Amino acid sequence: MATPPLPKRIIKETERLIADAVPGINAKPHEENLRYFDVDITGPEQSPFEGGVFKLELFLPEEYPMSPPKVRFLTKIYHPNIDKLGRICLDILKDKWSPALQIRTVLLSIQALLSAPNPDDPLANDVAQHWKDNEQEAIAKAREWTQTYAERKMSKIGI
Amino acid sequence: MSDEDLTFEDSYRDSDEDVEDVEDEDDYVDDDDTDLNFTDVVAEKDRKKNYEVDFIVHSIEGIVKNQDDEVTHVSNILGIQKQHAATLLRHFRWNKERLIERYMEDSTEVLNKAGVITDNARTPKFIKIPGFICDICCDDDEDLDTLALSCGHRFCKNCYEHYLTQKIKEEGESRRILCMASKCNVIVDEKTVELAVNKDIHERYRTLLNRTYVDDNEYLRWCPAPSCEYAIECHVPQTSLTSIVPTVECVCTHRFCFGCGFPDHQPSICVLVKKWIKKCEDDSETANWISAHTKECGKCHSTIEKNGGCNHMTCRKCKYEFCWVCMGPWSEHGTSWYNCNRYDEKTSIDARDQQAKSRASLERYLHYYNRFANHEQSAKLDRELYNKTEKKMEEMQQTSDLSWIEVQFLKKAVDILVQCRMTLKWTYAFAFYLARNNQTDIFEDNQRDLEMAVEQLSELLEKPIEAEKIAELKQQVLDKTVYVGSRREVLLEDTAKGLLESRWEFQVDIKS
Ligand SMILES: [Zn+2]
Ligand SMILES: [Zn+2]
Ligand SMILES: [Zn+2]
Ligand SMILES: [Zn+2]
Ligand SMILES: [Zn+2]
Ligand SMILES: [Zn+2]
C-alpha cells in the first residue's frame, strides 16, 4: 500500500516548526512517518513543572486539519487536566477545534495549560480534587513528580 | 356497503371529509389526489371524549414545508435573508414569537449569540481571487474557488467541502456548524452548505436539519415505529402529562403516547408507566422466582430454595427444620413424614401468617404484575390464534362460497381484542399505584367489566369455525366486538376524567 503524498499544509507546518521554533517547545517528525511527531515541552518558569522536560507524542490523523491532532503526554505528570494515560483535557483538541488552528497553536496551548492548571474542568478527578482542597500540597506533589519523572536527565524521561 | 361492513378503524378515525378539511394542499405530494389518500395529514377533529387528543400527522414534505413557511415569515418580518432567518429560528428552537420579541429588544445581541452577521447585499458564492492563499490547505492555485462567510474569513472550496462533509457525515452536525476560522462564532448558513457539498451530503444535511426541527419542537415527535418517517404534531405540553395521556396514531397504524413515545399505555399516565417499567425490570425476575421456588425460614427469615420433592426442609443458616407445605415445625409432624396433613394446626397457621406478612408487599406487586404480564402474553396468543384461523378461512374460501370480505370480521375482532388487552395491561400498572378511596371501586368495576368482555370475545374466537355456522358466529363476534370496544371507552373515559378532575390519589408522588 502506497502512502498518499503528504498534504502541502503539513509540509509547510513542519518546515515552520523547525525553522521558526517556539521557545521551550521542540517538535520533530519521525523519519518513517511524517505525521508522527516527537515533542518535548519544557516546564514553564514559575510553574510546578519548572525544571522538567516533558515528552509528548503528536499524531496527525488522515482527516487533519479537519480533525484535530492526537496528542498525549508520555512523561508522567501530576496535573488536573492530564490523566494517568497522558490524555489531555483541552477544548481545542475536542469541540473547539478549528481547521485554522495548527500544531504550533496546539503545543502553545498545552504549554499554557502547564502554567495555568484548571481544576474546574478536570480530566483526572482525584488530582483536581487535591488541587481544590489543598492547592499548596498539590503543587508540592506536582513539583515532586516533575523531579522524579521529568528531570533533564535522559535516563529518567519516559515511562 | 351494509352497516356491518363498517370497519372499526373507520369509526376510530374521522370521515374522509374531515381529513380534507385540515389538509394543507401543498403538503400533498402524491400522484393520485383522491379522498382515500391518508398518507399525508390525518387529524382527529371534533373530539368529545376526554381520553382523546387532537393531533396531526406530518410527512417529511409537510415538515419541510412548515419550516419553509416559518423561515419565510420571519425573513419578511425582520427583513433579513432567508438563510439567516433559518439560522436564527434554529437558535431559538423554532420559537418564532420569542425570536421576534428578543430581536425587537436587541437585534445585535440576538445576531451575535446565534452566530449571524447580516449583510443583505451579499449572496454566498464561490469566486476566484488573484494571489489568494488558503490558510487551511496552503493552496495558492490561480483558479482556486473561494468563499467568505459574512464574517469575512475566506477559505477555498476544497476546504469547505472537506470540512462540511466531515461535520455532516461523521459528526452528524447540521444547525451549528461554525466558520472554519478559530474562535469565529458565525454559523455556516444553509445556502453556503448547499453550494459547497455534493448532492448526497446535502441531502443528509437536510435530513439532519429536519430531524432537529422535530426534535427541537415541543409539539412535534417522530413516530417511533421502525423506519416510519412521519412526525406527529400534538399540542399537549409536557407539564400536562400528569393529568392527560396523549395517545396518537400514526398513518402507519402505530399507536403511541405523544408524551413519552412509549407504545399506547392508556390509561396509565407517563410517570407511572416509567415507574412501573423500572420496577418490573428491577423486581420481576427475581420476585417471580422467589415466589415460586422459595420460602422464608420461619425462624431467621433467610430465603430457602426447595430442591427435590421432599417436604422436610432444614434451614441452612439456623438449622430450623420445617415442613414446606404447611410451614409448621417438622418436629410436630410425628410419623406422618412426607405426607403433610397438618395444614390447619395452630403452629402451622402462625408460621404461615408470619411468612404472609413479610411477603405481603411482594405478593401485592405480583398480583398486579401477573395480570399485567398475562394480558401481554394473551395478546400474543390471540394474534397467533388469528393467524391460524386466517389460514383455515383461506382454505374454506376455496371449498365454500365465502368471500374475503366476509372473513374480515375476524381480523377486526382480533385488532380490538389486542388493543383492549393493552389497555387492560396498563390498568394493572395504574391500579398498582392507585391509593384506595371511594373512587377506586368504580375503576375496579370498569376494569372487571372490560376484562370479562375481553375474555368472552377471546373465547368466542377460539371456537372451531364451521362453514354452516359462519353467519351465526360472525354475528356473535361482531356484537361482542362492539361491546368490548364500548367497555374500553367507558373505562378510558372515566379514568381520563378522573385525571383531569384530580379524582385519583396515588401511592407515589407523580409530580417528581
Ligand atoms: Zn483550502
Ligand atoms: Zn468566520
Ligand atoms: Zn408511523
Ligand atoms: Zn407516555
Ligand atoms: Zn433459618
Ligand atoms: Zn406439614
XYZ file of C-alpha atoms and ligand atoms in Angstrom:
677
model
C 0.000 0.000 0.000
C 1.493 3.298 -1.074
C 1.161 6.130 1.415
C -0.604 9.148 -0.074
C 1.607 12.211 -0.563
C 1.825 14.499 2.451
C -0.578 17.453 2.088
C 1.006 20.826 1.405
C -0.340 22.123 4.672
C 1.518 19.537 6.753
C 4.764 20.109 4.828
C 4.531 23.856 5.444
C 3.707 23.467 9.116
C 6.603 21.073 9.631
C 9.052 23.415 7.898
C 7.959 26.302 10.041
C 8.072 24.292 13.277
C 11.726 23.562 12.638
C 12.812 26.859 11.048
C 10.930 29.102 13.458
C 10.823 27.096 16.676
C 8.834 28.227 19.695
C 10.918 28.697 22.858
C 10.509 25.729 25.183
C 8.860 23.570 22.511
C 10.606 21.093 20.312
C 8.664 19.047 17.725
C 10.243 16.692 15.209
C 8.529 14.324 12.782
C 9.572 10.678 12.612
C 11.564 9.901 9.525
C 9.471 6.858 8.609
C 6.139 8.548 9.402
C 5.932 12.257 8.781
C 2.563 12.504 10.504
C 4.002 11.340 13.801
C 5.892 13.880 15.912
C 8.128 13.555 18.966
C 7.519 16.564 21.134
C 9.406 17.980 24.128
C 7.847 20.728 26.194
C 9.923 22.472 28.839
C 8.057 23.101 32.070
C 7.188 26.832 32.198
C 9.007 29.031 34.695
C 7.246 29.659 37.986
C 5.057 26.618 37.487
C 5.372 23.384 39.480
C 6.666 21.860 36.252
C 9.667 24.182 36.048
C 12.937 22.344 35.509
C 11.251 19.407 33.815
C 11.170 18.373 30.202
C 8.007 16.564 29.222
C 7.828 14.171 26.328
C 4.672 14.010 24.246
C 3.587 12.249 21.095
C 1.553 14.044 18.450
C -0.136 12.366 15.523
C -1.883 13.995 12.573
C -4.802 11.787 11.567
C -5.839 11.271 7.962
C -8.529 13.972 8.251
C -6.161 16.589 9.634
C -6.721 19.560 9.632
C -10.479 18.894 9.534
C -9.961 16.776 12.664
C -7.618 17.838 15.480
C -4.210 16.226 16.014
C -3.986 13.486 18.635
C -1.660 14.483 21.451
C -0.630 12.633 24.596
C 1.928 13.081 27.386
C 4.436 10.245 27.576
C 6.114 11.579 30.701
C 4.189 11.111 33.948
C 2.783 14.410 35.151
C 0.696 15.468 38.164
C -1.812 17.854 36.597
C -5.619 18.150 36.984
C -6.230 18.267 33.232
C -3.966 15.373 32.292
C -4.841 11.802 33.242
C -2.776 8.718 34.022
C -2.610 7.755 30.362
C -1.310 11.183 29.445
C -4.537 12.270 27.770
C -5.148 15.993 27.833
C -8.363 17.847 28.544
C -8.165 20.830 26.256
C -11.138 22.294 24.406
C -9.295 22.978 21.157
C -8.400 19.283 20.949
C -12.096 18.489 21.026
C -15.188 20.520 20.163
C -13.372 23.852 19.894
C -11.024 22.553 17.212
C -10.878 24.678 14.089
C -9.042 23.651 10.909
C -7.382 27.063 11.026
C -5.530 26.038 14.195
C -2.078 24.473 13.820
C 0.338 22.112 15.530
C 2.111 25.205 16.828
C -1.047 26.667 18.397
C -1.919 23.330 19.945
C 1.503 22.975 21.566
C 1.413 26.570 22.787
C -1.974 25.885 24.396
C -0.566 22.819 26.124
C 2.354 24.854 27.391
C -0.121 27.433 28.694
C -2.075 24.662 30.398
C 1.068 23.756 32.354
C 1.314 27.354 33.549
C -2.335 27.544 34.486
C -3.910 24.237 35.579
C -7.694 24.362 35.570
C -9.140 22.101 38.284
C -12.690 23.179 37.377
C -12.537 21.294 34.084
C -10.773 18.177 35.257
C -9.790 15.016 33.473
C -8.001 13.465 36.434
C -10.659 13.831 39.131
C -8.584 12.884 42.138
C -5.817 15.285 41.132
C -8.336 18.077 40.554
C -9.882 17.437 43.954
C -6.458 17.579 45.532
C -5.837 20.895 43.738
C -9.097 22.313 45.051
C -8.789 21.012 48.626
C -5.176 21.911 49.188
C -3.506 23.744 46.347
C -0.251 24.151 48.250
C 0.111 20.445 48.802
C -0.964 19.562 45.239
C 1.622 21.903 43.802
C 4.269 20.354 46.027
C 3.347 16.938 44.729
C 3.437 18.155 41.115
C 6.915 19.519 41.776
C 7.973 16.212 43.266
C 6.672 14.312 40.225
C 8.474 16.738 37.953
C 11.725 15.987 39.746
C 11.135 12.265 39.733
C 9.886 11.750 36.212
C 10.714 14.809 34.100
C 14.153 15.985 35.150
C 16.512 16.845 32.382
C 18.427 13.596 32.919
C 17.806 11.395 29.885
C 17.551 8.179 31.912
C 14.586 9.470 33.872
C 12.488 10.590 30.958
C 9.695 8.483 29.640
C 7.674 5.618 31.036
C -71.960 -1.449 1.955
C -74.008 -2.727 4.829
C -73.648 -1.326 8.316
C -71.872 -4.455 9.335
C -69.081 -3.802 6.956
C -68.260 -0.529 8.531
C -64.784 -1.132 9.831
C -63.734 -0.314 13.339
C -60.776 1.565 12.081
C -63.152 3.854 10.292
C -65.057 4.541 13.436
C -61.817 5.447 15.187
C -60.747 7.909 12.607
C -62.732 10.756 11.295
C -64.507 10.638 7.996
C -62.550 11.473 4.888
C -64.328 14.771 4.722
C -62.848 15.975 7.981
C -59.453 14.894 6.900
C -59.704 17.012 3.786
C -60.622 19.967 5.932
C -57.350 20.241 7.750
C -55.141 19.042 4.989
C -52.752 21.527 3.647
C -52.939 21.401 -0.127
C -49.227 21.902 -0.518
C -48.368 19.245 1.983
C -49.537 16.833 -0.557
C -47.047 15.113 -2.750
C -48.826 12.125 -4.077
C -49.725 11.314 -7.609
C -53.315 10.349 -7.204
C -55.010 13.014 -5.258
C -58.013 11.105 -4.016
C -60.043 11.336 -0.830
C -58.887 7.948 0.223
C -55.357 9.031 0.458
C -54.419 9.343 4.105
C -50.714 9.399 3.528
C -50.108 12.972 4.420
C -52.164 14.537 7.084
C -54.717 12.910 9.287
C -56.316 14.873 12.031
C -58.749 13.932 14.679
C -61.221 16.717 14.915
C -64.459 17.246 16.716
C -63.436 15.192 19.654
C -65.810 14.836 22.506
C -64.002 12.248 24.526
C -61.732 13.103 27.403
C -59.241 10.361 26.624
C -58.613 11.565 23.100
C -56.376 14.405 21.988
C -56.105 16.388 18.756
C -53.113 15.642 16.622
C -51.857 15.950 13.069
C -49.612 13.527 11.222
C -46.956 15.196 9.069
C -44.973 13.657 6.266
C -41.372 14.724 5.625
C -42.670 17.006 2.883
C -45.043 18.600 5.347
C -42.219 19.096 7.840
C -40.093 20.727 5.149
C -42.911 22.999 4.130
C -43.648 24.038 7.711
C -40.037 25.051 8.146
C -40.035 26.984 4.887
C -43.176 28.825 5.901
C -41.710 29.790 9.271
C -38.450 30.889 7.676
C -40.199 32.977 5.029
C -42.410 34.544 7.649
C -39.506 35.539 9.905
C -37.420 36.646 6.931
C -40.217 39.024 5.908
C -40.889 40.363 9.378
C -37.238 41.007 10.294
C -36.161 41.980 6.791
C -33.230 39.576 6.682
C -32.189 36.940 4.181
C -33.845 33.546 4.428
C -30.703 31.604 5.288
C -30.127 33.946 8.229
C -33.750 33.759 9.354
C -33.345 29.971 9.326
C -30.202 30.121 11.486
C -31.961 32.440 13.939
C -35.024 30.215 14.147
C -32.864 27.163 14.790
C -31.006 29.036 17.505
C -34.372 29.832 19.123
C -35.517 26.238 18.683
C -38.289 27.379 16.347
C -39.906 29.544 18.964
C -40.834 32.254 16.484
C -42.582 34.537 18.952
C -39.640 34.572 21.311
C -37.191 35.208 18.481
C -39.152 38.179 17.174
C -39.626 39.592 20.649
C -35.919 39.292 21.528
C -34.895 40.617 18.125
C -37.009 43.707 18.619
C -35.401 44.275 22.024
C -31.785 43.858 20.969
C -31.114 42.644 17.445
C -27.311 42.931 17.770
C -27.185 40.616 20.722
C -29.550 38.108 19.136
C -27.499 38.019 15.948
C -24.237 37.681 17.865
C -25.448 34.833 20.003
C -26.950 32.984 17.068
C -23.778 33.398 15.009
C -25.308 35.509 12.244
C -23.890 38.566 10.543
C -26.467 40.030 8.221
C -25.280 41.570 5.026
C -28.172 41.732 2.662
C -26.007 42.884 -0.235
C -24.053 39.652 -0.089
C -25.120 36.322 -1.502
C -22.913 33.339 -0.778
C -20.954 32.347 -3.888
C -17.543 30.972 -4.816
C -15.177 33.401 -6.520
C -11.562 33.402 -7.675
C -9.222 35.940 -6.076
C -5.752 36.535 -7.548
C -2.912 35.889 -5.143
C -5.125 34.178 -2.549
C -3.554 31.532 -0.322
C -5.930 29.312 1.646
C -4.913 29.309 5.314
C -6.123 25.773 5.804
C -4.708 23.775 2.909
C -1.991 26.299 1.944
C -3.097 26.028 -1.674
C -2.347 29.085 -3.818
C -3.596 27.968 -7.239
C -4.617 30.767 -9.603
C -8.089 29.365 -10.258
C -8.908 28.430 -6.671
C -12.615 28.898 -5.879
C -13.000 30.727 -2.592
C -15.790 31.878 -0.328
C -16.064 34.007 2.779
C -18.991 33.928 5.181
C -20.315 37.276 6.337
C -17.515 37.358 8.962
C -15.032 37.812 6.130
C -12.980 34.644 6.796
C -12.125 33.329 3.354
C -11.148 29.759 2.512
C -11.021 27.600 -0.585
C -13.844 25.432 -1.855
C -11.985 22.160 -1.237
C -11.571 23.034 2.396
C -15.246 23.974 2.739
C -16.222 20.723 1.162
C -13.930 18.605 3.367
C -14.912 20.459 6.482
C -18.660 20.401 5.916
C -18.653 16.788 4.746
C -16.768 15.794 7.878
C -19.180 17.727 10.121
C -22.302 16.401 8.422
C -21.310 12.852 7.635
C -19.035 11.960 10.537
C -20.310 14.177 13.310
C -23.988 14.384 12.332
C -23.904 18.145 12.741
C -26.313 20.407 10.930
C -27.604 23.530 12.582
C -24.479 24.605 14.480
C -21.570 24.252 12.081
C -19.204 27.135 12.831
C -16.966 29.094 10.464
C -13.629 27.323 9.958
C -11.648 30.204 11.430
C -10.572 29.645 15.014
C -12.806 31.326 17.615
C -15.208 32.625 14.954
C -18.787 32.242 16.107
C -20.505 32.621 12.722
C -22.688 29.723 11.586
C -22.218 28.304 8.101
C -25.618 29.113 6.593
C -27.637 26.571 4.655
C -27.079 28.309 1.306
C -23.319 28.033 1.673
C -23.616 24.370 2.631
C -25.687 23.709 -0.455
C -23.048 25.367 -2.659
C -20.101 23.583 -1.100
C -21.044 19.924 -0.714
C -22.118 17.187 -3.118
C -25.701 16.090 -3.576
C -25.626 13.136 -1.197
C -24.122 15.125 1.633
C -26.557 17.938 1.045
C -29.438 15.510 1.282
C -28.044 14.155 4.528
C -27.720 17.722 5.798
C -31.376 18.446 5.020
C -32.419 15.239 6.749
C -30.457 16.222 9.838
C -31.974 19.696 9.779
C -35.452 18.214 9.534
C -34.632 15.961 12.427
C -33.583 18.879 14.605
C -36.710 20.736 13.576
C -38.848 17.962 15.007
C -36.541 17.225 17.967
C -36.341 20.884 18.965
C -40.064 21.449 18.749
C -42.012 20.623 21.889
C -45.163 19.956 19.884
C -43.629 17.565 17.366
C -42.455 13.990 17.765
C -41.289 11.397 15.271
C -43.337 8.247 15.043
C -41.168 5.728 16.903
C -42.172 2.794 14.673
C -39.098 1.371 12.944
C -38.342 3.074 9.629
C -41.518 5.167 9.807
C -40.843 8.704 8.589
C -43.894 10.553 9.805
C -43.941 13.085 12.608
C -46.909 13.828 14.849
C -47.926 17.285 15.937
C -49.792 17.444 19.221
C -50.237 20.470 21.438
C -50.220 18.788 24.818
C -47.340 20.313 26.801
C -45.020 18.178 28.936
C -46.428 19.907 32.009
C -49.876 18.369 31.424
C -48.689 14.776 31.440
C -49.847 14.129 34.988
C -53.459 14.762 34.007
C -53.629 13.527 30.439
C -52.347 10.571 28.407
C -51.952 11.991 24.898
C -52.332 8.936 22.703
C -51.816 9.367 18.979
C -51.945 7.096 15.955
C -49.615 7.417 13.009
C -50.740 6.684 9.442
C -48.506 3.593 9.686
C -51.096 2.435 12.330
C -48.628 2.595 15.220
C -50.361 3.909 18.337
C -48.153 5.575 20.889
C -48.008 8.123 23.668
C -47.045 11.583 22.464
C -45.809 12.446 25.920
C -43.115 9.789 26.252
C -43.023 7.982 22.902
C -43.831 4.655 24.514
C -46.447 2.393 22.820
C -50.074 3.166 23.765
C -50.271 2.979 27.554
C -53.699 4.363 28.323
C -54.996 4.764 30.994
C -51.685 4.996 32.896
C -50.007 8.380 32.928
C -46.413 8.549 31.667
C -44.758 8.889 35.062
C -46.485 5.755 36.382
C -45.509 3.872 33.237
C -41.889 4.819 33.789
C -42.003 3.806 37.450
C -43.762 0.557 36.657
C -41.355 -0.480 33.924
C -38.434 0.300 36.179
C -39.967 -1.707 38.977
C -40.633 -4.676 36.721
C -37.085 -4.603 35.427
C -35.687 -4.477 38.934
C -38.043 -6.925 40.584
C -39.940 -9.191 38.318
C -37.434 -11.868 37.501
C -36.159 -12.300 40.994
C -39.551 -11.733 42.581
C -41.292 -14.287 40.421
C -38.661 -16.810 41.028
C -38.508 -16.200 44.749
C -42.258 -16.506 44.997
C -42.466 -19.747 43.080
C -39.396 -21.566 44.265
C -38.506 -20.351 47.719
C -39.902 -19.729 51.146
C -38.567 -17.911 54.120
C -37.276 -19.750 57.115
C -39.791 -19.306 59.932
C -37.010 -18.507 62.389
C -34.278 -16.484 60.746
C -36.140 -15.310 57.605
C -33.410 -16.303 55.233
C -34.650 -17.463 51.860
C -34.777 -21.181 51.344
C -34.972 -22.848 47.990
C -36.767 -26.141 47.587
C -34.753 -28.624 45.655
C -36.177 -32.071 45.194
C -39.535 -33.430 46.232
C -39.017 -33.862 49.975
C -41.056 -31.576 52.176
C -38.706 -31.810 55.134
C -36.752 -28.593 54.979
C -33.740 -27.643 57.041
C -32.615 -24.043 57.070
C -29.013 -23.887 56.069
C -28.375 -20.908 58.274
C -30.100 -21.591 61.593
C -30.798 -25.308 61.129
C -34.530 -24.849 61.831
C -36.469 -27.839 60.491
C -39.903 -27.232 58.994
C -42.459 -28.538 56.524
C -42.527 -26.981 53.036
C -46.284 -27.412 52.708
C -47.629 -26.111 55.991
C -44.575 -24.141 57.147
C -45.005 -25.678 60.582
C -42.119 -27.133 62.619
C -41.096 -30.551 61.388
C -40.851 -31.938 64.903
C -44.644 -31.840 65.218
C -45.185 -33.936 62.137
C -44.547 -37.089 64.056
C -44.725 -40.134 61.913
C -46.678 -38.629 59.067
C -43.472 -37.773 57.324
C -43.566 -36.818 53.668
C -47.298 -36.501 53.827
C -48.437 -33.294 55.425
C -51.899 -33.275 56.967
C -51.294 -30.510 59.467
C -52.238 -27.547 57.317
C -54.752 -26.209 59.844
C -52.785 -26.739 63.035
C -52.161 -23.595 65.050
C -48.375 -23.692 64.859
C -48.592 -24.080 61.101
C -51.057 -21.222 60.680
C -48.886 -18.946 62.769
C -45.850 -19.818 60.739
C -47.697 -19.051 57.525
C -49.025 -15.750 58.900
C -45.510 -14.722 59.625
C -44.500 -15.655 56.116
C -47.501 -13.850 54.672
C -46.745 -10.598 56.404
C -43.198 -10.376 55.293
C -44.221 -11.209 51.774
C -47.354 -9.118 51.568
C -45.850 -6.319 49.549
C -44.215 -8.758 47.187
C -47.493 -10.587 46.803
C -49.288 -7.329 46.133
C -46.832 -6.475 43.399
C -47.090 -9.938 41.923
C -50.872 -9.741 41.917
C -50.694 -6.747 39.566
C -47.645 -7.893 37.697
C -49.073 -11.292 36.854
C -52.234 -9.738 35.434
C -50.214 -7.173 33.551
C -47.965 -9.848 32.081
C -50.876 -12.157 31.407
C -52.594 -9.684 29.098
C -49.384 -9.119 27.230
C -48.972 -12.848 26.778
C -52.641 -13.339 25.869
C -52.461 -10.629 23.221
C -49.674 -12.622 21.587
C -51.712 -15.806 21.773
C -54.760 -14.018 20.344
C -52.669 -12.911 17.388
C -51.307 -16.406 16.866
C -54.779 -17.828 17.036
C -55.926 -15.334 14.446
C -53.090 -16.292 12.124
C -54.102 -19.931 12.382
C -57.749 -19.063 11.843
C -56.911 -16.949 8.860
C -55.234 -19.913 7.229
C -58.270 -22.012 7.906
C -60.539 -19.333 6.457
C -58.477 -19.248 3.318
C -58.950 -22.955 2.930
C -62.661 -22.553 3.496
C -62.890 -19.891 0.850
C -61.761 -22.430 -1.650
C -64.337 -25.017 -0.671
C -67.294 -22.741 0.064
C -68.603 -19.531 -1.407
C -67.273 -17.312 1.394
C -65.626 -14.163 0.157
C -62.558 -12.448 1.512
C -64.626 -9.525 2.730
C -66.818 -11.803 4.796
C -63.988 -13.181 6.871
C -62.532 -9.776 7.668
C -64.698 -9.503 10.767
C -62.249 -11.819 12.493
C -59.333 -9.541 11.830
C -61.212 -6.542 13.181
C -62.176 -8.514 16.241
C -58.594 -9.519 16.926
C -57.385 -5.954 16.457
C -59.879 -4.684 19.007
C -59.128 -7.565 21.302
C -55.415 -6.855 21.272
C -55.989 -3.164 21.801
C -58.231 -3.871 24.776
C -55.655 -6.208 26.248
C -53.087 -3.431 26.014
C -55.492 -1.132 27.830
C -56.183 -3.777 30.471
C -52.496 -4.427 30.879
C -51.917 -0.796 31.770
C -54.922 -0.652 34.066
C -52.961 -3.004 36.337
C -49.936 -0.737 36.429
C -52.306 2.155 37.132
C -54.086 0.201 39.868
C -50.813 -0.814 41.498
C -50.054 2.824 42.271
C -53.639 3.833 42.994
C -54.430 4.647 46.611
C -57.745 3.311 47.845
C -60.538 5.855 48.098
C -64.246 5.839 47.318
C -63.423 6.318 43.639
C -61.381 3.150 43.211
C -64.479 0.926 43.235
C -65.726 2.485 40.019
C -62.345 1.957 38.434
C -62.228 -1.670 39.506
C -65.780 -2.269 38.252
C -64.875 -0.870 34.863
C -61.728 -2.915 34.807
C -63.614 -6.087 35.658
C -66.308 -5.437 33.060
C -63.756 -4.891 30.341
C -61.789 -7.919 31.419
C -64.855 -10.151 31.333
C -65.902 -8.859 27.942
C -62.393 -9.376 26.610
C -62.204 -12.950 27.839
C -65.609 -13.703 26.318
C -64.547 -12.345 22.961
C -61.279 -14.251 23.212
C -63.187 -17.439 23.906
C -65.520 -16.817 21.018
C -62.574 -16.551 18.681
C -61.281 -19.885 19.862
C -64.413 -21.683 18.702
C -63.879 -24.015 15.790
C -65.119 -22.499 12.563
C -67.598 -24.482 10.570
C -68.820 -23.315 7.185
C -72.527 -23.838 8.024
C -72.346 -21.825 11.213
C -70.254 -18.988 9.992
C -73.072 -16.453 9.710
C -74.104 -17.111 13.273
C -70.532 -16.862 14.546
C -69.989 -13.677 12.619
C -72.966 -12.043 14.265
C -71.847 -13.112 17.719
C -68.322 -11.882 17.132
C -69.499 -8.562 15.733
C -71.820 -7.958 18.672
C -69.160 -8.872 21.193
C -66.572 -6.757 19.431
C -68.781 -3.702 19.606
C -69.487 -4.401 23.248
C -65.816 -4.816 24.124
C -64.976 -1.593 22.334
C -67.630 0.248 24.274
C -66.399 -1.147 27.606
C -62.923 0.096 26.787
C -64.318 3.507 26.005
C -66.186 3.650 29.301
C -63.068 2.740 31.242
C -60.812 5.174 29.410
C -63.334 7.954 29.640
C -63.747 7.546 33.375
C -60.016 7.369 34.135
C -59.255 10.323 31.851
C -61.956 12.388 33.516
C -60.687 11.355 36.914
C -57.206 12.540 35.984
C -58.495 15.892 34.779
C -60.539 16.296 37.951
C -57.665 15.037 40.175
C -60.050 12.424 41.447
C -57.361 9.729 41.717
C -54.917 9.537 44.574
C -51.641 7.758 44.035
C -49.318 5.979 46.455
C -46.354 7.656 44.809
C -45.538 11.253 44.051
C -46.476 11.772 40.416
C -45.016 15.254 40.274
C -41.459 14.031 40.627
Zn -8.168 25.373 1.298
Zn -15.551 33.442 10.397
Zn -45.583 5.781 11.952
Zn -46.496 8.371 27.901
Zn -33.336 -20.367 59.442
Zn -46.555 -30.183 57.461
